[in-house]
Amino acid sequence: TPQDFYNLDSFQHHKQTDNIKAWHEQAVFFRVIQRGKDYWNAAFFCGSCAVIRRTALEDIGGFATGTITEDLHTSVKLHKKGFRSVYHAESLAFGLAPSSMVPFLKQRIRWGQGAMQAWKQEGVFFCRGLTMAQRINYLASSITYFDGWQKIFYYTAPVIVLTTGVMPVQALGVDFLLHFVPYFLLSYWMFEEVNRGYGRSLIIEQYNMARFASMAWSTLAIFKKDLRFAVTPKGLSQAKETSWYLLPQTLILTLNLLAIPVGIVLYQTYHRLTLDGLLVCGVWASVNLLLAASVVLFTRGRSKFKRAEYRFPIPLPANLTLNNSSSNQVYGVIDNISATGFRFYAPIDDSVQVGHTVEGEIFLPTGPLRIQAEIKAVVLGLNQEEHYVKTIGCQFKLESHQENTLAQFLYGSDLQKRMGDLQETVTTPIDHYSGLAAVVRGGRRIANWTPISYTLDGYAQSKPGVGLIDVSSDPFETKQVMVYSPLPEKARMELNYHSRGKISKLSGTIGRHEQADVSSSPIYRYELTPERDA
């Protein structure tokens, strides 16, 4: 199954909050390439998220520990023995992706070195037991790391031309553009189409810039004998180590930046460079330095201070008592939640202070979870020129069984993607111009979840149900409702939703729904069509 990750702020994730995109650097491999490999019985498992038949594993002598990528190596051995692999393209587990550049590149170096080792030990292409299709697939997975060398030439070629005047090709001007422009546009178009919207060409080029030196370095392992496996560190790195790993990108940025004025001097003063050569290589060098600069800025941004625990942007209804007073009991939404803390949005009295204790219930799919927490931050907002308490940041005080219940809920699903309508794909050119786009250009509207209590007409309930409603749309537009129990189709729902400072009533008819499996109990998301006279 695919490797998937819950920390969407990692180095390999590219999340845009304005249009609700959450794409990660391995998306093309796990969403597209592995499916293609599966067609040829050549999909291999990637370290985790796999089930292997014990008899098959015993037949090849157990996991292949002779290389530092036991997953690829073991898969090759299984396929050589004639066993079949099946790729199930659904994320069933969620791990921790590298938070910053250094662990990200260390992981890629290990993968590349392991691929070189497996290539040497198993032959991959010139070996017995594999079909021709499997040989081609495994060879492609091994030689992909040599792309690093190709990128080195790509990033340094305009520097050489601009500083020496030596041209790599003779045909420039109109003749060159007539060949290059169609090739470039067709390559971009086909890349986007065959990758089903996961391509993201510009972002992939940024990651190519980030990892080119590491990929090139990893291929040298083909000449080494002994390499030791090391688990990839997933946390943040020291500034000095980050600067060292950013050295190749910094060097490319500097060389291309300096090469442009040198090329202008060669053209104007020494006439060692043609105008066509200056323009083409000047644009080429500019693209390279912009790519390098984007990697440096992205890396610096990811290296800033972060919390010790990832905060999930999952909204949950909660009923909390503030200042140990029953009169300060408020119904609101918990968000930005982790195993150690959360933020709470509700009509909060301005008497709350840092250090105060809050207690109450968080409503999970498995039932209410009693909690106690300490206020660590009070965030003020501005409303009609008056300040009010917008939210409070709290730190949990939980017992072990409470921590386990919360952790099981947080780390066991892709709920944050579903609740946030996060999309990995973009519209391909054909979809865009044919009107078949799956996602409206510009992304979906960001939901504004508000807690609700509800009853159903004609159905006996011992007490009102709880959930959330998205109030970001027009009052009479179809709304999204999240609840923890299945609701009858076309039932009439009456609900109270708790906005800032007031409780509003709404009635409507339940429509279609989708189900998200979370922990031991699912979450249901329904469409609600409001009544006009509500």
Coordinates of C-alpha atoms in Angstrom, one line a residue, residues 25 28 33 108 112 115-116 119 139-156 191 204-205 207-220:
E25 CA 7.0 14.7 -3.2
V28 CA 3.6 10.7 -8.4
I33 CA 4.1 4.9 -10.9
R108 CA 17.0 9.9 -0.3
G112 CA 19.8 5.6 -3.6
A115 CA 19.3 0.8 -4.9
M116 CA 22.9 0.6 -6.1
W119 CA 21.6 -3.6 -8.5
L139 CA 16.2 -0.9 -13.8
A140 CA 14.2 2.3 -14.0
S141 CA 13.9 2.4 -10.2
S142 CA 17.7 2.0 -9.9
I143 CA 18.9 4.4 -12.6
T144 CA 16.5 7.2 -11.5
Y145 CA 19.2 8.3 -9.0
F146 CA 21.6 9.1 -11.9
D147 CA 19.2 12.0 -12.7
G148 CA 21.3 13.9 -10.2
W149 CA 24.2 13.9 -12.6
Q150 CA 22.0 15.1 -15.4
K151 CA 20.8 17.9 -13.3
I152 CA 24.3 19.0 -12.5
F153 CA 25.0 19.5 -16.2
Y154 CA 21.7 21.3 -16.6
Y155 CA 22.4 23.7 -13.8
T156 CA 26.0 24.4 -14.8
F191 CA 4.0 15.0 -18.1
I204 CA 8.8 18.8 -8.9
E205 CA 11.6 20.9 -10.4
Y207 CA 12.5 19.2 -5.4
N208 CA 14.9 18.2 -8.2
M209 CA 17.0 21.2 -7.3
A210 CA 16.8 20.3 -3.6
R211 CA 18.0 16.7 -4.0
F212 CA 20.2 16.6 -7.1
A213 CA 23.5 16.6 -5.3
S214 CA 22.3 13.9 -2.8
M215 CA 21.0 11.7 -5.7
A216 CA 24.3 12.0 -7.5
W217 CA 26.3 11.3 -4.4
S218 CA 24.2 8.2 -3.6
T219 CA 25.1 6.6 -7.0
L220 CA 28.7 6.4 -5.9

